[in-house]
Amino acid sequence: MALFFIMLVSGTGFAYADSHERDTKSLYSRLGGLQPISVVVSDFIDVIVVDDTLNANPAIDAARKVVPSAYLKYHVTAMVCQVTGGPCKYHGRTMKDAHSHLNITEKDWQQMVVLFKSVLDKHGVAETEQQELMTIVGSTKAEIVTAP
């Protein structure tokens, strides 16, 4: 499940732009750029690929066995970089093409959202940036959730 995740780095911790900077900087910049994006994406993929709730879906479980995590991390990082205003270009499949065979349900989607939020919280992503990311992620739901 290709979904999106981030924060700003200040040493080993995270810092966020004030409200004026938020108004003038891209989400990509406010999140700290490619390095912190890749760290959060990596942690998120690590969490979702072993999740029992998601892997209870036989199609997701089967996909986990053939699609390497490193491949997912690469594509999701490029996608997040692009959709947040960064310089990267995502060259993977559409969300619909990448997920239609996985029979993703509303329950699967909600579990992914919970896991995503927990990773964002773990990395100290500010609420404003979390909300922007959740809006981006939410815009893909109709293409990803295809099972009743």
PDB file of C-alpha atoms in Angstrom:
ATOM      1  CA  MET A   1       0.000   0.000   0.000  1.00  0.00           C
ATOM      2  CA  ALA A   2       1.648   3.108  -1.221  1.00  0.00           C
ATOM      3  CA  LEU A   3       0.947   5.822   1.229  1.00  0.00           C
ATOM      4  CA  PHE A   4       2.739   8.926   2.449  1.00  0.00           C
ATOM      5  CA  PHE A   5       4.847   9.973   5.463  1.00  0.00           C
ATOM      6  CA  ILE A   6       7.213  12.638   6.707  1.00  0.00           C
ATOM      7  CA  MET A   7       8.820  15.277   9.114  1.00  0.00           C
ATOM      8  CA  LEU A   8      11.503  17.987   9.412  1.00  0.00           C
ATOM      9  CA  VAL A   9      14.895  17.026  10.772  1.00  0.00           C
ATOM     10  CA  SER A  10      16.826  18.960  13.376  1.00  0.00           C
ATOM     11  CA  GLY A  11      19.790  16.816  14.374  1.00  0.00           C
ATOM     12  CA  THR A  12      18.247  13.507  15.365  1.00  0.00           C
ATOM     13  CA  GLY A  13      14.922  15.090  16.284  1.00  0.00           C
ATOM     14  CA  PHE A  14      12.345  16.987  14.307  1.00  0.00           C
ATOM     15  CA  ALA A  15      11.454  20.650  14.055  1.00  0.00           C
ATOM     16  CA  TYR A  16       8.658  22.429  12.217  1.00  0.00           C
ATOM     17  CA  ALA A  17       8.232  25.700  10.408  1.00  0.00           C
ATOM     18  CA  ASP A  18       6.299  28.501  12.073  1.00  0.00           C
ATOM     19  CA  SER A  19       2.935  29.551  10.581  1.00  0.00           C
ATOM     20  CA  HIS A  20       4.469  32.155   8.231  1.00  0.00           C
ATOM     21  CA  GLU A  21       6.943  29.611   6.839  1.00  0.00           C
ATOM     22  CA  ARG A  22       4.089  27.114   6.416  1.00  0.00           C
ATOM     23  CA  ASP A  23       2.325  29.634   4.194  1.00  0.00           C
ATOM     24  CA  THR A  24       5.353  30.144   1.945  1.00  0.00           C
ATOM     25  CA  LYS A  25       7.118  26.756   1.890  1.00  0.00           C
ATOM     26  CA  SER A  26       6.051  23.582   0.133  1.00  0.00           C
ATOM     27  CA  LEU A  27       4.989  20.621   2.232  1.00  0.00           C
ATOM     28  CA  TYR A  28       8.118  18.872   0.966  1.00  0.00           C
ATOM     29  CA  SER A  29      10.296  21.676   2.402  1.00  0.00           C
ATOM     30  CA  ARG A  30       8.389  21.831   5.675  1.00  0.00           C
ATOM     31  CA  LEU A  31       8.875  18.088   6.040  1.00  0.00           C
ATOM     32  CA  GLY A  32      12.607  18.419   5.658  1.00  0.00           C
ATOM     33  CA  GLY A  33      13.119  17.046   2.172  1.00  0.00           C
ATOM     34  CA  LEU A  34      14.090  13.647   0.876  1.00  0.00           C
ATOM     35  CA  GLN A  35      16.102  12.291   3.798  1.00  0.00           C
ATOM     36  CA  PRO A  36      13.387  12.474   6.478  1.00  0.00           C
ATOM     37  CA  ILE A  37      10.720  11.468   3.972  1.00  0.00           C
ATOM     38  CA  SER A  38      12.674   8.315   3.137  1.00  0.00           C
ATOM     39  CA  VAL A  39      13.133   7.476   6.840  1.00  0.00           C
ATOM     40  CA  VAL A  40       9.421   7.770   7.592  1.00  0.00           C
ATOM     41  CA  VAL A  41       8.434   5.851   4.450  1.00  0.00           C
ATOM     42  CA  SER A  42      10.890   3.099   5.363  1.00  0.00           C
ATOM     43  CA  ASP A  43       9.452   2.815   8.876  1.00  0.00           C
ATOM     44  CA  PHE A  44       5.898   2.852   7.523  1.00  0.00           C
ATOM     45  CA  ILE A  45       6.572   0.070   5.020  1.00  0.00           C
ATOM     46  CA  ASP A  46       8.299  -1.956   7.744  1.00  0.00           C
ATOM     47  CA  VAL A  47       5.164  -1.631   9.889  1.00  0.00           C
ATOM     48  CA  ILE A  48       2.580  -2.453   7.233  1.00  0.00           C
ATOM     49  CA  VAL A  49       4.307  -5.475   5.699  1.00  0.00           C
ATOM     50  CA  VAL A  50       4.177  -7.392   8.979  1.00  0.00           C
ATOM     51  CA  ASP A  51       0.769  -6.228  10.170  1.00  0.00           C
ATOM     52  CA  ASP A  52      -1.481  -9.177  11.021  1.00  0.00           C
ATOM     53  CA  THR A  53      -4.696  -7.300  10.226  1.00  0.00           C
ATOM     54  CA  LEU A  54      -3.534  -6.353   6.736  1.00  0.00           C
ATOM     55  CA  ASN A  55      -1.996  -9.755   6.082  1.00  0.00           C
ATOM     56  CA  ALA A  56      -5.279 -11.445   7.031  1.00  0.00           C
ATOM     57  CA  ASN A  57      -6.359 -10.345   3.552  1.00  0.00           C
ATOM     58  CA  PRO A  58      -5.056 -13.255   1.417  1.00  0.00           C
ATOM     59  CA  ALA A  59      -4.314 -11.022  -1.578  1.00  0.00           C
ATOM     60  CA  ILE A  60      -2.245  -8.609   0.493  1.00  0.00           C
ATOM     61  CA  ASP A  61      -0.433 -11.480   2.191  1.00  0.00           C
ATOM     62  CA  ALA A  62       0.416 -13.027  -1.188  1.00  0.00           C
ATOM     63  CA  ALA A  63       1.692  -9.701  -2.524  1.00  0.00           C
ATOM     64  CA  ARG A  64       3.954  -9.296   0.508  1.00  0.00           C
ATOM     65  CA  LYS A  65       5.680 -12.528  -0.448  1.00  0.00           C
ATOM     66  CA  VAL A  66       6.550 -11.420  -3.992  1.00  0.00           C
ATOM     67  CA  VAL A  67       7.041  -7.648  -3.794  1.00  0.00           C
ATOM     68  CA  PRO A  68      10.238  -6.733  -1.941  1.00  0.00           C
ATOM     69  CA  SER A  69       9.945  -4.071   0.740  1.00  0.00           C
ATOM     70  CA  ALA A  70      12.876  -2.181  -0.767  1.00  0.00           C
ATOM     71  CA  TYR A  71      10.929  -1.832  -4.021  1.00  0.00           C
ATOM     72  CA  LEU A  72       7.915  -0.418  -2.160  1.00  0.00           C
ATOM     73  CA  LYS A  73      10.108   1.957  -0.165  1.00  0.00           C
ATOM     74  CA  TYR A  74      11.705   3.300  -3.329  1.00  0.00           C
ATOM     75  CA  HIS A  75       8.416   3.955  -5.107  1.00  0.00           C
ATOM     76  CA  VAL A  76       6.557   5.332  -2.094  1.00  0.00           C
ATOM     77  CA  THR A  77       9.443   7.667  -1.281  1.00  0.00           C
ATOM     78  CA  ALA A  78       9.464   8.994  -4.852  1.00  0.00           C
ATOM     79  CA  MET A  79       5.695   9.420  -4.781  1.00  0.00           C
ATOM     80  CA  VAL A  80       5.662  11.279  -1.464  1.00  0.00           C
ATOM     81  CA  CYS A  81       8.512  13.479  -2.618  1.00  0.00           C
ATOM     82  CA  GLN A  82       6.593  14.373  -5.781  1.00  0.00           C
ATOM     83  CA  VAL A  83       3.134  14.934  -4.288  1.00  0.00           C
ATOM     84  CA  THR A  84       4.483  17.156  -1.521  1.00  0.00           C
ATOM     85  CA  GLY A  85       6.232  19.479  -3.984  1.00  0.00           C
ATOM     86  CA  GLY A  86       9.692  17.950  -4.108  1.00  0.00           C
ATOM     87  CA  PRO A  87      11.915  17.340  -7.126  1.00  0.00           C
ATOM     88  CA  CYS A  88      11.346  13.579  -7.398  1.00  0.00           C
ATOM     89  CA  LYS A  89       9.306  11.957 -10.153  1.00  0.00           C
ATOM     90  CA  TYR A  90       7.205   8.884  -9.428  1.00  0.00           C
ATOM     91  CA  HIS A  91       7.410   6.396 -12.301  1.00  0.00           C
ATOM     92  CA  GLY A  92       5.396   3.538 -10.817  1.00  0.00           C
ATOM     93  CA  ARG A  93       1.925   2.293 -11.590  1.00  0.00           C
ATOM     94  CA  THR A  94      -1.241   4.199 -10.803  1.00  0.00           C
ATOM     95  CA  MET A  95      -2.793   3.569  -7.406  1.00  0.00           C
ATOM     96  CA  LYS A  96      -5.622   1.711  -9.110  1.00  0.00           C
ATOM     97  CA  ASP A  97      -3.283  -0.528 -11.114  1.00  0.00           C
ATOM     98  CA  ALA A  98      -1.051  -1.172  -8.108  1.00  0.00           C
ATOM     99  CA  HIS A  99      -3.884  -2.085  -5.734  1.00  0.00           C
ATOM    100  CA  SER A 100      -6.894  -3.378  -7.695  1.00  0.00           C
ATOM    101  CA  HIS A 101      -5.882  -7.043  -7.373  1.00  0.00           C
ATOM    102  CA  LEU A 102      -5.417  -6.745  -3.582  1.00  0.00           C
ATOM    103  CA  ASN A 103      -9.139  -6.669  -2.702  1.00  0.00           C
ATOM    104  CA  ILE A 104      -8.530  -3.933  -0.151  1.00  0.00           C
ATOM    105  CA  THR A 105     -11.497  -3.368   2.136  1.00  0.00           C
ATOM    106  CA  GLU A 106     -12.537  -0.396   4.245  1.00  0.00           C
ATOM    107  CA  LYS A 107     -11.214  -2.310   7.277  1.00  0.00           C
ATOM    108  CA  ASP A 108      -7.818  -2.700   5.568  1.00  0.00           C
ATOM    109  CA  TRP A 109      -7.800   1.001   4.707  1.00  0.00           C
ATOM    110  CA  GLN A 110      -8.642   2.043   8.267  1.00  0.00           C
ATOM    111  CA  GLN A 111      -5.862  -0.178   9.634  1.00  0.00           C
ATOM    112  CA  MET A 112      -3.393   1.415   7.244  1.00  0.00           C
ATOM    113  CA  VAL A 113      -4.508   4.880   8.426  1.00  0.00           C
ATOM    114  CA  VAL A 114      -3.969   3.879  12.073  1.00  0.00           C
ATOM    115  CA  LEU A 115      -0.498   2.531  11.268  1.00  0.00           C
ATOM    116  CA  PHE A 116       0.394   5.600   9.210  1.00  0.00           C
ATOM    117  CA  LYS A 117      -0.678   7.932  12.021  1.00  0.00           C
ATOM    118  CA  SER A 118       1.362   5.955  14.540  1.00  0.00           C
ATOM    119  CA  VAL A 119       4.496   6.258  12.379  1.00  0.00           C
ATOM    120  CA  LEU A 120       3.932   9.992  11.900  1.00  0.00           C
ATOM    121  CA  ASP A 121       3.467  10.394  15.654  1.00  0.00           C
ATOM    122  CA  LYS A 122       6.603   8.335  16.356  1.00  0.00           C
ATOM    123  CA  HIS A 123       8.610  10.746  14.214  1.00  0.00           C
ATOM    124  CA  GLY A 124       7.049  13.861  15.719  1.00  0.00           C
ATOM    125  CA  VAL A 125       5.309  15.093  12.580  1.00  0.00           C
ATOM    126  CA  ALA A 126       3.335  18.229  13.427  1.00  0.00           C
ATOM    127  CA  GLU A 127      -0.454  18.080  13.246  1.00  0.00           C
ATOM    128  CA  THR A 128      -0.698  20.563  10.360  1.00  0.00           C
ATOM    129  CA  GLU A 129       1.633  18.473   8.203  1.00  0.00           C
ATOM    130  CA  GLN A 130      -0.105  15.255   9.287  1.00  0.00           C
ATOM    131  CA  GLN A 131      -3.435  16.685   8.169  1.00  0.00           C
ATOM    132  CA  GLU A 132      -2.000  17.697   4.799  1.00  0.00           C
ATOM    133  CA  LEU A 133      -0.518  14.230   4.339  1.00  0.00           C
ATOM    134  CA  MET A 134      -3.801  12.560   5.323  1.00  0.00           C
ATOM    135  CA  THR A 135      -5.609  14.688   2.731  1.00  0.00           C
ATOM    136  CA  ILE A 136      -3.158  13.497   0.083  1.00  0.00           C
ATOM    137  CA  VAL A 137      -3.485   9.878   1.200  1.00  0.00           C
ATOM    138  CA  GLY A 138      -7.264  10.187   1.398  1.00  0.00           C
ATOM    139  CA  SER A 139      -7.393  11.367  -2.202  1.00  0.00           C
ATOM    140  CA  THR A 140      -6.202   7.902  -3.273  1.00  0.00           C
ATOM    141  CA  LYS A 141      -8.789   5.916  -1.322  1.00  0.00           C
ATOM    142  CA  ALA A 142     -11.297   5.478  -4.149  1.00  0.00           C
ATOM    143  CA  GLU A 143      -8.570   3.923  -6.305  1.00  0.00           C
ATOM    144  CA  ILE A 144      -7.270   1.620  -3.544  1.00  0.00           C
ATOM    145  CA  VAL A 145     -10.352   0.411  -1.646  1.00  0.00           C
ATOM    146  CA  THR A 146     -12.107  -1.808  -4.157  1.00  0.00           C
ATOM    147  CA  ALA A 147     -13.568  -4.674  -2.114  1.00  0.00           C
ATOM    148  CA  PRO A 148     -16.887  -4.482  -0.317  1.00  0.00           C
TER     149      PRO A 148
END
